[in-house]
PDB file of C-alpha atoms (C1' of nucleotides) in Angstrom:
ATOM      1  CA  UNK A1134      40.288   6.361  27.172  1.00  0.00           C
ATOM      2  CA  UNK A1135      42.467   6.613  30.225  1.00  0.00           C
ATOM      3  CA  UNK A1136      46.081   6.418  28.654  1.00  0.00           C
ATOM      4  CA  UNK A1137      49.034   8.590  28.738  1.00  0.00           C
ATOM      5  CA  UNK A1138      49.576   7.302  26.032  1.00  0.00           C
ATOM      6  CA  UNK A1139      47.538  10.255  24.068  1.00  0.00           C
ATOM      7  CA  UNK A1140      50.583  11.849  25.119  1.00  0.00           C
ATOM      8  CA  UNK A1141      53.092  10.801  22.736  1.00  0.00           C
ATOM      9  CA  UNK A1142      55.235  14.302  23.176  1.00  0.00           C
ATOM     10  CA  UNK A1143      58.039  15.262  22.491  1.00  0.00           C
ATOM     11  CA  UNK A1144      58.631  16.898  19.052  1.00  0.00           C
ATOM     12  CA  UNK A1145      55.678  17.117  16.906  1.00  0.00           C
ATOM     13  CA  UNK A1146      53.408  16.984  20.509  1.00  0.00           C
ATOM     14  CA  UNK A1147      50.148  17.548  20.330  1.00  0.00           C
ATOM     15  CA  UNK A1148      50.388  19.304  22.927  1.00  0.00           C
ATOM     16  CA  UNK A1149      52.696  21.497  22.629  1.00  0.00           C
ATOM     17  CA  UNK A1150      51.493  22.236  18.934  1.00  0.00           C
ATOM     18  CA  UNK A1151      48.373  23.049  20.853  1.00  0.00           C
ATOM     19  CA  UNK A1152      50.466  25.512  23.448  1.00  0.00           C
ATOM     20  CA  UNK A1153      51.882  26.514  20.049  1.00  0.00           C
ATOM     21  CA  UNK A1154      48.922  27.186  18.039  1.00  0.00           C
ATOM     22  CA  UNK A1155      47.102  29.552  20.838  1.00  0.00           C
ATOM     23  CA  UNK A1156      50.427  30.464  23.488  1.00  0.00           C
ATOM     24  CA  UNK A1157      50.744  33.735  22.423  1.00  0.00           C
ATOM     25  CA  UNK A1158      48.837  36.441  24.736  1.00  0.00           C
ATOM     26  CA  UNK A1159      45.849  37.786  22.734  1.00  0.00           C
ATOM     27  CA  UNK A1160      45.229  34.570  21.306  1.00  0.00           C
ATOM     28  CA  UNK A1161      43.078  32.762  23.439  1.00  0.00           C
ATOM     29  CA  UNK A1162      40.837  35.906  23.868  1.00  0.00           C
ATOM     30  CA  UNK A1163      40.005  36.781  20.048  1.00  0.00           C
ATOM     31  CA  UNK A1164      39.190  32.984  20.329  1.00  0.00           C
ATOM     32  CA  UNK A1165      36.444  33.557  23.169  1.00  0.00           C
ATOM     33  CA  UNK A1166      35.006  36.247  20.967  1.00  0.00           C
ATOM     34  CA  UNK A1167      34.431  34.925  17.900  1.00  0.00           C
ATOM     35  CA  UNK A1168      32.586  31.340  20.321  1.00  0.00           C
ATOM     36  CA  UNK A1169      29.563  33.411  19.711  1.00  0.00           C
ATOM     37  CA  UNK A1170      29.220  33.895  16.546  1.00  0.00           C
ATOM     38  CA  UNK A1171      30.922  36.516  13.285  1.00  0.00           C
ATOM     39  CA  UNK A1172      32.554  39.327  14.626  1.00  0.00           C
ATOM     40  CA  UNK A1173      34.575  42.418  12.783  1.00  0.00           C
ATOM     41  CA  UNK A1174      37.672  43.860  13.192  1.00  0.00           C
ATOM     42  CA  UNK A1175      36.652  46.973  14.854  1.00  0.00           C
ATOM     43  CA  UNK A1176      34.208  44.547  17.020  1.00  0.00           C
ATOM     44  CA  UNK A1177      37.094  42.436  17.952  1.00  0.00           C
ATOM     45  CA  UNK A1178      39.113  45.486  19.211  1.00  0.00           C
ATOM     46  CA  UNK A1179      36.748  46.868  20.950  1.00  0.00           C
ATOM     47  CA  UNK A1180      35.994  43.384  22.693  1.00  0.00           C
ATOM     48  CA  UNK A1181      39.081  43.223  23.734  1.00  0.00           C
ATOM     49  CA  UNK A1182      40.812  46.435  26.099  1.00  0.00           C
ATOM     50  CA  UNK A1183      43.486  46.519  25.497  1.00  0.00           C
ATOM     51  CA  UNK A1184      45.160  45.040  22.841  1.00  0.00           C
ATOM     52  CA  UNK A1185      47.293  47.412  20.081  1.00  0.00           C
ATOM     53  CA  UNK A1186      46.407  46.800  16.376  1.00  0.00           C
ATOM     54  CA  UNK A1187      49.003  45.111  15.512  1.00  0.00           C
ATOM     55  CA  UNK A1188      48.341  42.378  17.278  1.00  0.00           C
ATOM     56  CA  UNK A1189      44.904  42.096  16.504  1.00  0.00           C
ATOM     57  CA  UNK A1190      45.869  41.095  13.006  1.00  0.00           C
ATOM     58  CA  UNK A1191      48.636  39.516  13.699  1.00  0.00           C
ATOM     59  CA  UNK A1192      47.330  36.833  15.909  1.00  0.00           C
ATOM     60  CA  UNK A1193      43.879  37.179  12.803  1.00  0.00           C
ATOM     61  CA  UNK A1194      46.742  35.971  10.339  1.00  0.00           C
ATOM     62  CA  UNK A1195      48.319  33.484  11.728  1.00  0.00           C
ATOM     63  CA  UNK A1196      44.515  31.936  12.893  1.00  0.00           C
ATOM     64  CA  UNK A1197      43.559  32.165   9.345  1.00  0.00           C
ATOM     65  CA  UNK A1198      46.547  30.821   8.121  1.00  0.00           C
ATOM     66  CA  UNK A1199      46.142  27.973  10.979  1.00  0.00           C
ATOM     67  CA  UNK A1200      42.650  27.565   9.300  1.00  0.00           C
ATOM     68  CA  UNK A1201      41.507  27.894  12.374  1.00  0.00           C
ATOM     69  CA  UNK A1202      38.808  31.250  10.932  1.00  0.00           C
ATOM     70  CA  UNK A1203      37.920  32.029   7.596  1.00  0.00           C
ATOM     71  CA  UNK A1204      37.841  35.776   6.644  1.00  0.00           C
ATOM     72  CA  UNK A1205      35.879  38.026   4.723  1.00  0.00           C
ATOM     73  CA  UNK A1206      36.804  40.665   2.873  1.00  0.00           C
ATOM     74  CA  UNK A1207      34.247  43.235   1.830  1.00  0.00           C
ATOM     75  CA  UNK A1208      35.411  45.828  -0.989  1.00  0.00           C
ATOM     76  CA  UNK A1209      33.291  48.296   0.546  1.00  0.00           C
ATOM     77  CA  UNK A1210      33.618  51.769   0.743  1.00  0.00           C
ATOM     78  CA  UNK A1211      34.896  52.042   3.392  1.00  0.00           C
ATOM     79  CA  UNK A1212      36.843  48.024   3.696  1.00  0.00           C
ATOM     80  CA  UNK A1213      34.565  45.960   5.909  1.00  0.00           C
ATOM     81  CA  UNK A1214      35.522  42.534   6.895  1.00  0.00           C
ATOM     82  CA  UNK A1215      34.538  39.965   8.761  1.00  0.00           C
ATOM     83  CA  UNK A1216      36.197  37.035  11.444  1.00  0.00           C
ATOM     84  CA  UNK A1217      34.628  33.579  11.740  1.00  0.00           C
ATOM     85  CA  UNK A1218      35.836  30.339  13.125  1.00  0.00           C
ATOM     86  CA  UNK A1219      35.571  27.971  10.934  1.00  0.00           C
ATOM     87  CA  UNK A1220      35.075  24.315  12.315  1.00  0.00           C
ATOM     88  CA  UNK A1221      38.985  23.173  12.950  1.00  0.00           C
ATOM     89  CA  UNK A1222      37.979  26.412  15.275  1.00  0.00           C
ATOM     90  CA  UNK A1223      34.914  25.592  16.620  1.00  0.00           C
ATOM     91  CA  UNK A1224      36.883  22.901  18.268  1.00  0.00           C
ATOM     92  CA  UNK A1225      38.619  24.976  20.436  1.00  0.00           C
ATOM     93  CA  UNK A1226      36.048  25.405  22.032  1.00  0.00           C
ATOM     94  CA  UNK A1227      36.702  22.423  24.205  1.00  0.00           C
ATOM     95  CA  UNK A1228      39.931  23.578  24.836  1.00  0.00           C
ATOM     96  CA  UNK A1229      38.532  26.833  25.590  1.00  0.00           C
ATOM     97  CA  UNK A1230      36.294  25.610  27.777  1.00  0.00           C
ATOM     98  CA  UNK A1231      39.083  22.654  30.275  1.00  0.00           C
ATOM     99  CA  UNK A1232      41.318  26.002  30.444  1.00  0.00           C
ATOM    100  CA  UNK A1233      38.093  28.147  31.837  1.00  0.00           C
ATOM    101  CA  UNK A1234      38.326  24.992  34.209  1.00  0.00           C
ATOM    102  CA  UNK A1235      40.900  24.537  35.737  1.00  0.00           C
ATOM    103  CA  UNK A1236      41.856  28.459  35.986  1.00  0.00           C
ATOM    104  CA  UNK A1237      38.573  28.224  37.995  1.00  0.00           C
ATOM    105  CA  UNK A1238      39.884  25.349  40.222  1.00  0.00           C
ATOM    106  CA  UNK A1239      43.194  28.274  40.789  1.00  0.00           C
ATOM    107  CA  UNK A1240      41.149  30.688  41.531  1.00  0.00           C
ATOM    108  CA  UNK A1241      39.324  28.849  43.856  1.00  0.00           C
ATOM    109  CA  UNK A1242      42.336  27.637  45.260  1.00  0.00           C
ATOM    110  CA  UNK A1243      43.128  30.769  46.035  1.00  0.00           C
ATOM    111  CA  UNK A1244      46.605  30.605  44.436  1.00  0.00           C
ATOM    112  CA  UNK A1245      48.220  33.645  43.804  1.00  0.00           C
ATOM    113  CA  UNK A1246      49.708  34.615  40.403  1.00  0.00           C
ATOM    114  CA  UNK A1247      50.926  37.775  40.260  1.00  0.00           C
ATOM    115  CA  UNK A1248      54.604  36.813  39.732  1.00  0.00           C
TER     116      UNK A1248
ATOM    117  CA  UNK B 742      27.374  23.591  31.191  1.00  0.00           C
ATOM    118  CA  UNK B 743      26.945  25.642  28.207  1.00  0.00           C
ATOM    119  CA  UNK B 744      26.329  28.634  29.042  1.00  0.00           C
ATOM    120  CA  UNK B 745      29.377  30.884  27.492  1.00  0.00           C
ATOM    121  CA  UNK B 746      29.103  32.726  30.592  1.00  0.00           C
ATOM    122  CA  UNK B 747      31.894  30.172  31.694  1.00  0.00           C
ATOM    123  CA  UNK B 748      33.755  33.342  29.936  1.00  0.00           C
ATOM    124  CA  UNK B 749      33.768  36.155  31.554  1.00  0.00           C
ATOM    125  CA  UNK B 750      36.760  37.272  31.141  1.00  0.00           C
ATOM    126  CA  UNK B 751      39.590  40.282  30.217  1.00  0.00           C
ATOM    127  CA  UNK B 752      41.259  40.246  33.659  1.00  0.00           C
ATOM    128  CA  UNK B 753      40.892  38.201  35.782  1.00  0.00           C
ATOM    129  CA  UNK B 754      40.349  36.060  33.445  1.00  0.00           C
ATOM    130  CA  UNK B 755      40.153  32.393  34.474  1.00  0.00           C
ATOM    131  CA  UNK B 756      41.690  31.429  30.829  1.00  0.00           C
ATOM    132  CA  UNK B 757      44.418  34.199  30.744  1.00  0.00           C
ATOM    133  CA  UNK B 758      45.918  32.381  34.062  1.00  0.00           C
ATOM    134  CA  UNK B 759      45.229  29.380  32.629  1.00  0.00           C
ATOM    135  CA  UNK B 760      48.214  30.115  29.743  1.00  0.00           C
ATOM    136  CA  UNK B 761      50.364  31.771  32.424  1.00  0.00           C
ATOM    137  CA  UNK B 762      51.169  29.264  34.808  1.00  0.00           C
ATOM    138  CA  UNK B 763      51.165  26.776  31.526  1.00  0.00           C
ATOM    139  CA  UNK B 764      52.322  29.291  28.735  1.00  0.00           C
ATOM    140  CA  UNK B 765      55.952  29.073  29.070  1.00  0.00           C
ATOM    141  CA  UNK B 766      57.786  26.616  26.706  1.00  0.00           C
ATOM    142  CA  UNK B 767      58.207  23.711  28.965  1.00  0.00           C
ATOM    143  CA  UNK B 768      55.427  23.704  31.215  1.00  0.00           C
ATOM    144  CA  UNK B 769      53.755  21.259  29.919  1.00  0.00           C
ATOM    145  CA  UNK B 770      55.476  19.162  29.236  1.00  0.00           C
ATOM    146  CA  UNK B 771      57.349  18.881  32.624  1.00  0.00           C
ATOM    147  CA  UNK B 772      53.358  18.327  33.467  1.00  0.00           C
ATOM    148  CA  UNK B 773      53.283  16.294  31.625  1.00  0.00           C
ATOM    149  CA  UNK B 774      56.503  13.796  32.980  1.00  0.00           C
ATOM    150  CA  UNK B 775      54.826  14.046  36.261  1.00  0.00           C
ATOM    151  CA  UNK B 776      51.139  12.407  35.476  1.00  0.00           C
ATOM    152  CA  UNK B 777      53.310   9.446  35.494  1.00  0.00           C
ATOM    153  CA  UNK B 778      54.055   9.607  39.222  1.00  0.00           C
ATOM    154  CA  UNK B 779      56.817  11.570  41.011  1.00  0.00           C
ATOM    155  CA  UNK B 780      60.087  11.555  39.566  1.00  0.00           C
ATOM    156  CA  UNK B 781      63.862  13.261  40.719  1.00  0.00           C
ATOM    157  CA  UNK B 782      65.249  16.385  38.759  1.00  0.00           C
ATOM    158  CA  UNK B 783      67.812  14.023  36.282  1.00  0.00           C
ATOM    159  CA  UNK B 784      64.891  12.126  34.824  1.00  0.00           C
ATOM    160  CA  UNK B 785      63.100  15.051  34.351  1.00  0.00           C
ATOM    161  CA  UNK B 786      66.113  16.606  32.579  1.00  0.00           C
ATOM    162  CA  UNK B 787      66.696  12.955  30.633  1.00  0.00           C
ATOM    163  CA  UNK B 788      62.585  12.803  30.148  1.00  0.00           C
ATOM    164  CA  UNK B 789      62.632  16.034  27.953  1.00  0.00           C
ATOM    165  CA  UNK B 790      65.965  16.503  25.697  1.00  0.00           C
ATOM    166  CA  UNK B 791      66.456  20.082  25.042  1.00  0.00           C
ATOM    167  CA  UNK B 792      65.657  22.133  27.626  1.00  0.00           C
ATOM    168  CA  UNK B 793      68.536  23.303  29.625  1.00  0.00           C
ATOM    169  CA  UNK B 794      68.929  22.842  33.466  1.00  0.00           C
ATOM    170  CA  UNK B 795      68.591  26.890  33.728  1.00  0.00           C
ATOM    171  CA  UNK B 796      64.591  26.637  32.498  1.00  0.00           C
ATOM    172  CA  UNK B 797      64.086  23.173  34.006  1.00  0.00           C
ATOM    173  CA  UNK B 798      64.847  24.726  37.279  1.00  0.00           C
ATOM    174  CA  UNK B 799      63.144  28.626  36.944  1.00  0.00           C
ATOM    175  CA  UNK B 800      59.562  26.367  35.794  1.00  0.00           C
ATOM    176  CA  UNK B 801      59.994  23.627  38.843  1.00  0.00           C
ATOM    177  CA  UNK B 802      59.962  26.041  40.955  1.00  0.00           C
ATOM    178  CA  UNK B 803      57.106  28.704  38.978  1.00  0.00           C
ATOM    179  CA  UNK B 804      55.083  25.059  39.584  1.00  0.00           C
ATOM    180  CA  UNK B 805      56.185  24.673  43.028  1.00  0.00           C
ATOM    181  CA  UNK B 806      55.340  28.059  44.109  1.00  0.00           C
ATOM    182  CA  UNK B 807      51.783  27.998  42.306  1.00  0.00           C
ATOM    183  CA  UNK B 808      51.595  24.907  43.949  1.00  0.00           C
ATOM    184  CA  UNK B 809      50.939  22.437  40.875  1.00  0.00           C
ATOM    185  CA  UNK B 810      53.382  20.363  42.299  1.00  0.00           C
ATOM    186  CA  UNK B 811      55.689  19.529  45.393  1.00  0.00           C
ATOM    187  CA  UNK B 812      58.945  19.643  45.498  1.00  0.00           C
ATOM    188  CA  UNK B 813      60.580  16.949  47.708  1.00  0.00           C
ATOM    189  CA  UNK B 814      64.322  17.066  49.156  1.00  0.00           C
ATOM    190  CA  UNK B 815      66.150  13.700  50.405  1.00  0.00           C
ATOM    191  CA  UNK B 816      69.685  15.584  52.506  1.00  0.00           C
ATOM    192  CA  UNK B 817      71.509  12.306  51.609  1.00  0.00           C
ATOM    193  CA  UNK B 818      75.190  13.273  49.852  1.00  0.00           C
ATOM    194  CA  UNK B 819      74.489  13.646  46.446  1.00  0.00           C
ATOM    195  CA  UNK B 820      71.631  16.118  47.297  1.00  0.00           C
ATOM    196  CA  UNK B 821      68.120  13.815  46.451  1.00  0.00           C
ATOM    197  CA  UNK B 822      65.131  15.055  45.000  1.00  0.00           C
ATOM    198  CA  UNK B 823      61.779  14.312  43.961  1.00  0.00           C
ATOM    199  CA  UNK B 824      58.083  16.126  42.492  1.00  0.00           C
ATOM    200  CA  UNK B 825      55.051  15.586  42.218  1.00  0.00           C
ATOM    201  CA  UNK B 826      51.661  16.754  41.329  1.00  0.00           C
ATOM    202  CA  UNK B 827      49.872  18.124  44.091  1.00  0.00           C
ATOM    203  CA  UNK B 828      46.296  16.962  44.111  1.00  0.00           C
ATOM    204  CA  UNK B 829      44.925  20.847  41.975  1.00  0.00           C
ATOM    205  CA  UNK B 830      48.639  20.033  39.397  1.00  0.00           C
ATOM    206  CA  UNK B 831      46.459  16.214  38.620  1.00  0.00           C
ATOM    207  CA  UNK B 832      43.930  18.582  37.442  1.00  0.00           C
ATOM    208  CA  UNK B 833      46.346  19.538  35.071  1.00  0.00           C
ATOM    209  CA  UNK B 834      45.512  16.111  33.115  1.00  0.00           C
ATOM    210  CA  UNK B 835      42.403  17.305  31.757  1.00  0.00           C
ATOM    211  CA  UNK B 836      43.418  20.431  30.001  1.00  0.00           C
ATOM    212  CA  UNK B 837      46.758  18.306  28.668  1.00  0.00           C
ATOM    213  CA  UNK B 838      44.317  15.832  27.336  1.00  0.00           C
ATOM    214  CA  UNK B 839      42.657  18.915  25.715  1.00  0.00           C
ATOM    215  CA  UNK B 840      45.354  20.127  24.053  1.00  0.00           C
ATOM    216  CA  UNK B 841      46.243  17.126  22.730  1.00  0.00           C
ATOM    217  CA  UNK B 842      42.868  16.088  21.361  1.00  0.00           C
ATOM    218  CA  UNK B 843      42.756  19.451  19.920  1.00  0.00           C
ATOM    219  CA  UNK B 844      46.365  19.381  18.213  1.00  0.00           C
ATOM    220  CA  UNK B 845      45.374  15.631  17.215  1.00  0.00           C
ATOM    221  CA  UNK B 846      42.422  17.697  15.870  1.00  0.00           C
ATOM    222  CA  UNK B 847      45.012  19.868  13.933  1.00  0.00           C
ATOM    223  CA  UNK B 848      47.118  17.863  12.505  1.00  0.00           C
ATOM    224  CA  UNK B 849      44.478  15.668  11.269  1.00  0.00           C
ATOM    225  CA  UNK B 850      43.637  18.103   9.228  1.00  0.00           C
ATOM    226  CA  UNK B 851      47.024  18.461   7.846  1.00  0.00           C
ATOM    227  CA  UNK B 852      48.113  21.927   8.705  1.00  0.00           C
ATOM    228  CA  UNK B 853      50.859  23.354   8.780  1.00  0.00           C
ATOM    229  CA  UNK B 854      51.847  24.982  11.450  1.00  0.00           C
ATOM    230  CA  UNK B 855      56.015  25.495  11.347  1.00  0.00           C
ATOM    231  CA  UNK B 856      55.671  29.564  11.233  1.00  0.00           C
TER     232      UNK B 856
ATOM    233  C1'  DC C1419      37.319  50.949   9.021  1.00  0.00           C
ATOM    234  C1'  DA C1420      41.094  47.763   8.284  1.00  0.00           C
ATOM    235  C1'  DG C1421      44.855  47.516   9.334  1.00  0.00           C
ATOM    236  C1'  DG C1422      50.846  47.959   7.293  1.00  0.00           C
ATOM    237  C1'  DA C1423      55.654  50.286   8.802  1.00  0.00           C
ATOM    238  C1'  DT C1424      58.136  51.607  11.868  1.00  0.00           C
ATOM    239  C1'  DC C1425      60.940  51.808  16.428  1.00  0.00           C
ATOM    240  C1'  DC C1426      61.729  50.254  20.947  1.00  0.00           C
ATOM    241  C1'  DA C1427      61.639  48.228  25.623  1.00  0.00           C
ATOM    242  C1'  DC C1428      61.832  43.711  27.813  1.00  0.00           C
ATOM    243  C1'  DA C1429      60.905  38.768  29.226  1.00  0.00           C
ATOM    244  C1'  DA C1430      61.885  34.430  27.848  1.00  0.00           C
ATOM    245  C1'  DT C1431      64.722  31.329  26.435  1.00  0.00           C
ATOM    246  C1'  DG C1432      69.667  28.827  24.946  1.00  0.00           C
ATOM    247  C1'  DA C1433      73.214  28.048  25.811  1.00  0.00           C
ATOM    248  C1'  DT C1434      77.928  27.066  29.009  1.00  0.00           C
ATOM    249  C1'  DA C1435      80.624  26.472  32.535  1.00  0.00           C
ATOM    250  C1'  DC C1436      80.602  26.249  37.521  1.00  0.00           C
ATOM    251  C1'  DT C1437      79.501  24.694  43.187  1.00  0.00           C
ATOM    252  C1'  DG C1438      77.535  23.304  47.576  1.00  0.00           C
TER     253       DG C1438
ATOM    254  C1'  DC D 561      72.770  15.067  41.870  1.00  0.00           C
ATOM    255  C1'  DA D 562      70.233  19.378  41.851  1.00  0.00           C
ATOM    256  C1'  DG D 563      71.047  23.063  41.242  1.00  0.00           C
ATOM    257  C1'  DT D 564      73.417  28.181  40.148  1.00  0.00           C
ATOM    258  C1'  DA D 565      75.916  32.799  37.245  1.00  0.00           C
ATOM    259  C1'  DT D 566      76.128  34.803  33.418  1.00  0.00           C
ATOM    260  C1'  DC D 567      76.119  36.046  29.140  1.00  0.00           C
ATOM    261  C1'  DA D 568      74.403  36.356  24.448  1.00  0.00           C
ATOM    262  C1'  DT D 569      70.052  35.987  21.547  1.00  0.00           C
ATOM    263  C1'  DT D 570      65.280  35.596  19.782  1.00  0.00           C
ATOM    264  C1'  DG D 571      60.649  36.602  20.962  1.00  0.00           C
ATOM    265  C1'  DT D 572      56.811  39.302  21.342  1.00  0.00           C
ATOM    266  C1'  DG D 573      54.697  42.830  22.670  1.00  0.00           C
ATOM    267  C1'  DG D 574      53.505  47.427  23.111  1.00  0.00           C
ATOM    268  C1'  DA D 575      53.484  52.163  20.991  1.00  0.00           C
ATOM    269  C1'  DT D 576      52.815  55.363  17.060  1.00  0.00           C
ATOM    270  C1'  DC D 577      52.142  57.326  12.280  1.00  0.00           C
ATOM    271  C1'  DC D 578      50.120  56.343   8.295  1.00  0.00           C
ATOM    272  C1'  DT D 579      47.393  54.677   4.088  1.00  0.00           C
ATOM    273  C1'  DG D 580      44.048  52.430   0.815  1.00  0.00           C
TER     274       DG D 580
END
DNA sequence: CAGGATCCACAATGATACTG
DNA sequence: CAGTATCATTGTGGATCCTG
């Protein structure tokens, strides 16, 4: 499929949609953490240095609402939660790989990005 | 290549880099317009309903600085400019297709996105 | 441990008017 | 035509403190 008809973008545009889903600052990093398997809140926090608890919780909530990840709460004391990608969330892997590939091309080209 | 080592993300992460390059609201739509060939400022403006002249100019300038597109000015009266993707910019096509594909999967799944 | 509640700061966008 | 200047507004993120 090489047609540009893949991109009927304007509103309801799948590209826009994707940008809205994963365009927030830490979202891709969270997804990346989960690609290797389910993780707990604190594991994610440790795995993503610099993220604040508020943002982490916010992104996780959004991803859950969009059914890109599944949250499991174990009513233990202290509480335990687990996050894992849904099958739809797994499809983001391809997207993240594409982003990684393009980013590497840019790096290889030696482009300065620091605004 | 199936390794997760493709994603050594943290800082200097290619995924983050890509997000910074195309994460702005209208960037992907602008790139999409240019995939089909070079276009002028006013053509882009017409092709992307809702974008303000300031934002369009800002995005174009960023894309040019990042060497993702090339700007050509014809010193005619009235002035004429043309924008076209560089070879590096062309590589964004793959990324945009991946975004489109994922977005379509999400749409097919019937996910509600309107926050 | 896993977050929720607050408050602040600033970047990003939008709208409009204006100019070489 | 191809932008720039200005202003208002919102979104998004950061830091901190607090709680079941």
